[in-house]
């Protein structure tokens, strides 16, 4: 499983960004889609531990960290094996490296991370 993240960048407070994570590899080439597995976005701010930001279960239940509820939306495009994170009303405290995650059975796969910088 390979995960490649896109969409990071610099934005002013109050702005929006949309992150994408494309899943590929032999597993997905056999017709299996990301809908079969729990997927998530994590983030790691400078000097802090990586934290769960948003996730979707296999039953399509979405879960958000309290700090992003009402501002971020996680979704997935099963046909494109892509996981999205729409981020609105960004604040400086959202500055972090964002990582996508797919859990296949007992193994966690991670994207390379994409940097989001929010200036005040």
PDB file of C-alpha atoms in Angstrom:
ATOM      1  CA  UNK A   1       0.000   0.000   0.000  1.00  0.00           C
ATOM      2  CA  UNK A   2       1.312   3.432  -0.963  1.00  0.00           C
ATOM      3  CA  UNK A   3      -0.290   6.675   0.143  1.00  0.00           C
ATOM      4  CA  UNK A   4       0.582   9.980  -1.457  1.00  0.00           C
ATOM      5  CA  UNK A   5      -0.697  13.219   0.021  1.00  0.00           C
ATOM      6  CA  UNK A   6      -1.273  16.487  -1.810  1.00  0.00           C
ATOM      7  CA  UNK A   7      -2.651  19.920  -1.115  1.00  0.00           C
ATOM      8  CA  UNK A   8      -0.643  21.415   1.705  1.00  0.00           C
ATOM      9  CA  UNK A   9       0.529  24.990   1.580  1.00  0.00           C
ATOM     10  CA  UNK A  10       0.430  28.376   3.253  1.00  0.00           C
ATOM     11  CA  UNK A  11      -2.758  30.264   3.949  1.00  0.00           C
ATOM     12  CA  UNK A  12      -3.898  33.162   6.077  1.00  0.00           C
ATOM     13  CA  UNK A  13      -6.147  32.677   9.070  1.00  0.00           C
ATOM     14  CA  UNK A  14      -9.741  32.189   7.993  1.00  0.00           C
ATOM     15  CA  UNK A  15      -8.738  30.590   4.717  1.00  0.00           C
ATOM     16  CA  UNK A  16      -9.333  27.097   3.372  1.00  0.00           C
ATOM     17  CA  UNK A  17      -7.293  24.216   2.027  1.00  0.00           C
ATOM     18  CA  UNK A  18      -8.217  20.817   0.696  1.00  0.00           C
ATOM     19  CA  UNK A  19      -5.908  17.871   1.225  1.00  0.00           C
ATOM     20  CA  UNK A  20      -5.995  14.722  -0.879  1.00  0.00           C
ATOM     21  CA  UNK A  21      -4.459  11.315  -0.239  1.00  0.00           C
ATOM     22  CA  UNK A  22      -4.303   8.822  -3.070  1.00  0.00           C
ATOM     23  CA  UNK A  23      -3.986   5.147  -2.200  1.00  0.00           C
ATOM     24  CA  UNK A  24      -2.282   2.776  -4.620  1.00  0.00           C
ATOM     25  CA  UNK A  25      -0.491  -0.544  -4.747  1.00  0.00           C
ATOM     26  CA  UNK A  26      -1.230  -4.149  -5.520  1.00  0.00           C
ATOM     27  CA  UNK A  27      -3.988  -4.332  -2.911  1.00  0.00           C
ATOM     28  CA  UNK A  28      -6.022  -1.642  -4.620  1.00  0.00           C
ATOM     29  CA  UNK A  29      -5.222  -2.825  -8.129  1.00  0.00           C
ATOM     30  CA  UNK A  30      -7.321  -5.915  -7.435  1.00  0.00           C
ATOM     31  CA  UNK A  31     -10.497  -3.871  -7.298  1.00  0.00           C
ATOM     32  CA  UNK A  32     -10.464  -3.291  -3.555  1.00  0.00           C
ATOM     33  CA  UNK A  33     -11.235   0.293  -2.585  1.00  0.00           C
ATOM     34  CA  UNK A  34     -10.480   2.421   0.449  1.00  0.00           C
ATOM     35  CA  UNK A  35     -14.089   1.957   1.549  1.00  0.00           C
ATOM     36  CA  UNK A  36     -13.063  -1.437   2.889  1.00  0.00           C
ATOM     37  CA  UNK A  37     -10.745   0.021   5.538  1.00  0.00           C
ATOM     38  CA  UNK A  38     -10.761   2.682   8.241  1.00  0.00           C
ATOM     39  CA  UNK A  39      -9.058   5.820   6.933  1.00  0.00           C
ATOM     40  CA  UNK A  40      -7.922   8.920   8.742  1.00  0.00           C
ATOM     41  CA  UNK A  41      -5.967  12.136   8.752  1.00  0.00           C
ATOM     42  CA  UNK A  42      -3.528  12.843  11.569  1.00  0.00           C
ATOM     43  CA  UNK A  43      -1.456  15.922  12.181  1.00  0.00           C
ATOM     44  CA  UNK A  44       1.733  16.745  14.017  1.00  0.00           C
ATOM     45  CA  UNK A  45       2.490  20.280  15.077  1.00  0.00           C
ATOM     46  CA  UNK A  46       6.071  21.383  15.870  1.00  0.00           C
ATOM     47  CA  UNK A  47       7.149  19.976  19.219  1.00  0.00           C
ATOM     48  CA  UNK A  48       3.960  17.990  19.680  1.00  0.00           C
ATOM     49  CA  UNK A  49       2.870  14.404  19.247  1.00  0.00           C
ATOM     50  CA  UNK A  50       0.946  13.198  16.247  1.00  0.00           C
ATOM     51  CA  UNK A  51      -2.796  13.408  16.889  1.00  0.00           C
ATOM     52  CA  UNK A  52      -5.906  12.098  15.215  1.00  0.00           C
ATOM     53  CA  UNK A  53      -7.667  14.870  13.306  1.00  0.00           C
ATOM     54  CA  UNK A  54     -10.476  13.094  11.473  1.00  0.00           C
ATOM     55  CA  UNK A  55     -11.397   9.554  10.503  1.00  0.00           C
ATOM     56  CA  UNK A  56     -13.994   7.475   8.680  1.00  0.00           C
ATOM     57  CA  UNK A  57     -14.898   3.982   9.786  1.00  0.00           C
ATOM     58  CA  UNK A  58     -15.852   1.180   7.414  1.00  0.00           C
ATOM     59  CA  UNK A  59     -19.440   1.944   8.375  1.00  0.00           C
ATOM     60  CA  UNK A  60     -18.998   5.530   7.145  1.00  0.00           C
ATOM     61  CA  UNK A  61     -19.060   7.027  10.614  1.00  0.00           C
ATOM     62  CA  UNK A  62     -16.937  10.165  10.774  1.00  0.00           C
ATOM     63  CA  UNK A  63     -15.012  11.148  13.880  1.00  0.00           C
ATOM     64  CA  UNK A  64     -13.350  14.514  14.490  1.00  0.00           C
ATOM     65  CA  UNK A  65     -11.031  15.971  17.062  1.00  0.00           C
ATOM     66  CA  UNK A  66     -12.865  18.569  19.127  1.00  0.00           C
ATOM     67  CA  UNK A  67     -10.516  21.274  17.862  1.00  0.00           C
ATOM     68  CA  UNK A  68     -11.632  20.828  14.239  1.00  0.00           C
ATOM     69  CA  UNK A  69     -15.320  19.963  14.579  1.00  0.00           C
ATOM     70  CA  UNK A  70     -17.468  22.158  12.376  1.00  0.00           C
ATOM     71  CA  UNK A  71     -14.463  23.342  10.357  1.00  0.00           C
ATOM     72  CA  UNK A  72     -12.952  20.195   8.806  1.00  0.00           C
ATOM     73  CA  UNK A  73     -14.681  17.537   6.726  1.00  0.00           C
ATOM     74  CA  UNK A  74     -13.224  14.146   5.874  1.00  0.00           C
ATOM     75  CA  UNK A  75     -14.548  12.200   2.909  1.00  0.00           C
ATOM     76  CA  UNK A  76     -13.449   9.544   0.475  1.00  0.00           C
ATOM     77  CA  UNK A  77     -13.854   8.876  -3.204  1.00  0.00           C
ATOM     78  CA  UNK A  78     -13.917   5.116  -3.513  1.00  0.00           C
ATOM     79  CA  UNK A  79     -13.693   5.090  -7.298  1.00  0.00           C
ATOM     80  CA  UNK A  80     -10.453   7.075  -7.135  1.00  0.00           C
ATOM     81  CA  UNK A  81      -9.188   5.545  -3.877  1.00  0.00           C
ATOM     82  CA  UNK A  82      -8.754   9.064  -2.569  1.00  0.00           C
ATOM     83  CA  UNK A  83      -9.259  10.417   0.940  1.00  0.00           C
ATOM     84  CA  UNK A  84     -10.041  14.112   1.245  1.00  0.00           C
ATOM     85  CA  UNK A  85      -9.780  16.579   4.084  1.00  0.00           C
ATOM     86  CA  UNK A  86     -11.558  19.878   3.522  1.00  0.00           C
ATOM     87  CA  UNK A  87     -10.283  22.454   5.994  1.00  0.00           C
ATOM     88  CA  UNK A  88     -12.170  25.704   6.455  1.00  0.00           C
ATOM     89  CA  UNK A  89     -11.746  28.630   8.838  1.00  0.00           C
ATOM     90  CA  UNK A  90      -8.119  27.686   9.343  1.00  0.00           C
ATOM     91  CA  UNK A  91      -6.355  29.080  12.380  1.00  0.00           C
ATOM     92  CA  UNK A  92      -2.638  29.384  13.231  1.00  0.00           C
ATOM     93  CA  UNK A  93      -3.007  26.470  15.657  1.00  0.00           C
ATOM     94  CA  UNK A  94      -3.876  24.254  12.686  1.00  0.00           C
ATOM     95  CA  UNK A  95      -0.297  24.620  11.464  1.00  0.00           C
ATOM     96  CA  UNK A  96       1.149  21.109  11.257  1.00  0.00           C
ATOM     97  CA  UNK A  97       2.277  18.321   9.007  1.00  0.00           C
ATOM     98  CA  UNK A  98      -0.789  16.338   8.001  1.00  0.00           C
ATOM     99  CA  UNK A  99      -0.558  12.596   7.418  1.00  0.00           C
ATOM    100  CA  UNK A 100      -3.110  10.292   5.864  1.00  0.00           C
ATOM    101  CA  UNK A 101      -3.563   6.823   7.275  1.00  0.00           C
ATOM    102  CA  UNK A 102      -5.158   3.596   6.142  1.00  0.00           C
ATOM    103  CA  UNK A 103      -5.440   0.661   8.488  1.00  0.00           C
ATOM    104  CA  UNK A 104      -5.367  -2.708   6.745  1.00  0.00           C
ATOM    105  CA  UNK A 105      -6.086  -5.484   9.220  1.00  0.00           C
ATOM    106  CA  UNK A 106      -3.449  -4.833  11.915  1.00  0.00           C
ATOM    107  CA  UNK A 107      -1.104  -2.702   9.833  1.00  0.00           C
ATOM    108  CA  UNK A 108      -1.104   1.078   9.628  1.00  0.00           C
ATOM    109  CA  UNK A 109       0.027   2.671   6.384  1.00  0.00           C
ATOM    110  CA  UNK A 110       1.055   6.318   6.279  1.00  0.00           C
ATOM    111  CA  UNK A 111       1.448   8.940   3.621  1.00  0.00           C
ATOM    112  CA  UNK A 112       4.550  11.084   3.459  1.00  0.00           C
ATOM    113  CA  UNK A 113       2.961  14.090   5.133  1.00  0.00           C
ATOM    114  CA  UNK A 114       2.033  17.466   3.741  1.00  0.00           C
ATOM    115  CA  UNK A 115       2.766  20.747   5.503  1.00  0.00           C
ATOM    116  CA  UNK A 116      -0.013  23.207   6.269  1.00  0.00           C
ATOM    117  CA  UNK A 117       1.038  26.639   7.513  1.00  0.00           C
ATOM    118  CA  UNK A 118      -1.555  29.143   8.712  1.00  0.00           C
ATOM    119  CA  UNK A 119      -0.442  32.705   9.362  1.00  0.00           C
ATOM    120  CA  UNK A 120      -2.310  35.228  11.490  1.00  0.00           C
TER     121      UNK A 120
END
